[in-house]
Amino acid sequence: MTPSPCINLCKMDPTSGLCAGCYRTLDEIAAWSGFDDRRRDAVLAAIAARRALAASTLPATRPGA
């Protein structure tokens, strides 16, 4: 089973709609336990892209910053 990307830094950024800790949307967080591994892996790929985008921008524009 694919583990949750949650790092217990749960704060939603109202501008991006992403959690500052795990970079998931509220819908992804709420549905995570019902996702199969294929869907979880797709969310993890989206998270990786979101993190890369956040790392390439100014720190003040990152979720939760």
PDB file of C-alpha atoms in Angstrom:
ATOM      1  CA  MET A   1       0.000   0.000   0.000  1.00  0.00           C
ATOM      2  CA  THR A   2       1.276   3.461  -0.888  1.00  0.00           C
ATOM      3  CA  PRO A   3       1.737   5.493   2.320  1.00  0.00           C
ATOM      4  CA  SER A   4       0.194   8.900   2.840  1.00  0.00           C
ATOM      5  CA  PRO A   5       2.424  11.878   2.020  1.00  0.00           C
ATOM      6  CA  CYS A   6       1.105  13.680   5.119  1.00  0.00           C
ATOM      7  CA  ILE A   7       3.885  15.109   7.306  1.00  0.00           C
ATOM      8  CA  ASN A   8       1.544  16.524   9.983  1.00  0.00           C
ATOM      9  CA  LEU A   9       2.059  20.114   8.836  1.00  0.00           C
ATOM     10  CA  CYS A  10      -1.573  20.618   7.931  1.00  0.00           C
ATOM     11  CA  LYS A  11      -2.261  24.158   6.782  1.00  0.00           C
ATOM     12  CA  MET A  12      -4.222  24.934   3.650  1.00  0.00           C
ATOM     13  CA  ASP A  13      -3.015  27.799   1.497  1.00  0.00           C
ATOM     14  CA  PRO A  14      -6.127  29.705   0.350  1.00  0.00           C
ATOM     15  CA  THR A  15      -4.441  30.990  -2.800  1.00  0.00           C
ATOM     16  CA  SER A  16      -3.148  27.700  -4.179  1.00  0.00           C
ATOM     17  CA  GLY A  17      -5.663  25.396  -2.499  1.00  0.00           C
ATOM     18  CA  LEU A  18      -2.801  23.119  -1.438  1.00  0.00           C
ATOM     19  CA  CYS A  19      -1.690  21.854   1.941  1.00  0.00           C
ATOM     20  CA  ALA A  20       1.607  23.485   2.970  1.00  0.00           C
ATOM     21  CA  GLY A  21       2.908  20.155   4.269  1.00  0.00           C
ATOM     22  CA  CYS A  22       1.966  17.548   1.685  1.00  0.00           C
ATOM     23  CA  TYR A  23       0.977  19.644  -1.356  1.00  0.00           C
ATOM     24  CA  ARG A  24      -2.353  17.837  -1.736  1.00  0.00           C
ATOM     25  CA  THR A  25      -5.721  19.444  -2.395  1.00  0.00           C
ATOM     26  CA  LEU A  26      -8.550  19.052   0.114  1.00  0.00           C
ATOM     27  CA  ASP A  27     -10.252  16.626  -2.272  1.00  0.00           C
ATOM     28  CA  GLU A  28      -7.093  14.492  -2.497  1.00  0.00           C
ATOM     29  CA  ILE A  29      -6.684  14.501   1.294  1.00  0.00           C
ATOM     30  CA  ALA A  30     -10.316  13.542   1.891  1.00  0.00           C
ATOM     31  CA  ALA A  31     -10.319  10.773  -0.717  1.00  0.00           C
ATOM     32  CA  TRP A  32      -6.838   9.345  -0.007  1.00  0.00           C
ATOM     33  CA  SER A  33      -8.005   6.392   2.100  1.00  0.00           C
ATOM     34  CA  GLY A  34     -10.352   5.282  -0.676  1.00  0.00           C
ATOM     35  CA  PHE A  35      -7.799   5.535  -3.487  1.00  0.00           C
ATOM     36  CA  ASP A  36      -6.185   2.411  -4.879  1.00  0.00           C
ATOM     37  CA  ASP A  37      -2.398   2.364  -5.281  1.00  0.00           C
ATOM     38  CA  ARG A  38      -2.612   3.439  -8.920  1.00  0.00           C
ATOM     39  CA  ARG A  39      -4.560   6.583  -7.998  1.00  0.00           C
ATOM     40  CA  ARG A  40      -2.291   7.252  -5.013  1.00  0.00           C
ATOM     41  CA  ASP A  41       0.756   6.999  -7.268  1.00  0.00           C
ATOM     42  CA  ALA A  42      -0.857   9.521  -9.633  1.00  0.00           C
ATOM     43  CA  VAL A  43      -1.404  11.929  -6.732  1.00  0.00           C
ATOM     44  CA  LEU A  44       2.220  11.443  -5.618  1.00  0.00           C
ATOM     45  CA  ALA A  45       3.373  12.319  -9.145  1.00  0.00           C
ATOM     46  CA  ALA A  46       1.249  15.477  -9.042  1.00  0.00           C
ATOM     47  CA  ILE A  47       2.736  16.339  -5.642  1.00  0.00           C
ATOM     48  CA  ALA A  48       6.261  15.988  -7.036  1.00  0.00           C
ATOM     49  CA  ALA A  49       5.401  18.408  -9.838  1.00  0.00           C
ATOM     50  CA  ARG A  50       3.848  20.861  -7.366  1.00  0.00           C
ATOM     51  CA  ARG A  51       6.925  20.719  -5.117  1.00  0.00           C
ATOM     52  CA  ALA A  52       9.221  21.322  -8.086  1.00  0.00           C
ATOM     53  CA  LEU A  53       7.159  24.311  -9.156  1.00  0.00           C
ATOM     54  CA  ALA A  54       7.161  25.696  -5.613  1.00  0.00           C
ATOM     55  CA  ALA A  55      10.934  25.249  -5.362  1.00  0.00           C
ATOM     56  CA  SER A  56      11.422  27.224  -8.562  1.00  0.00           C
ATOM     57  CA  THR A  57       9.450  30.232  -7.298  1.00  0.00           C
ATOM     58  CA  LEU A  58      10.056  32.737  -4.551  1.00  0.00           C
ATOM     59  CA  PRO A  59       9.596  31.301  -1.037  1.00  0.00           C
ATOM     60  CA  ALA A  60       6.775  33.794  -0.377  1.00  0.00           C
ATOM     61  CA  THR A  61       4.670  32.138  -3.107  1.00  0.00           C
ATOM     62  CA  ARG A  62       4.936  28.609  -1.687  1.00  0.00           C
ATOM     63  CA  PRO A  63       1.833  27.120  -0.077  1.00  0.00           C
ATOM     64  CA  GLY A  64       1.608  28.176   3.540  1.00  0.00           C
ATOM     65  CA  ALA A  65       4.429  30.686   3.261  1.00  0.00           C
TER      66      ALA A  65
END
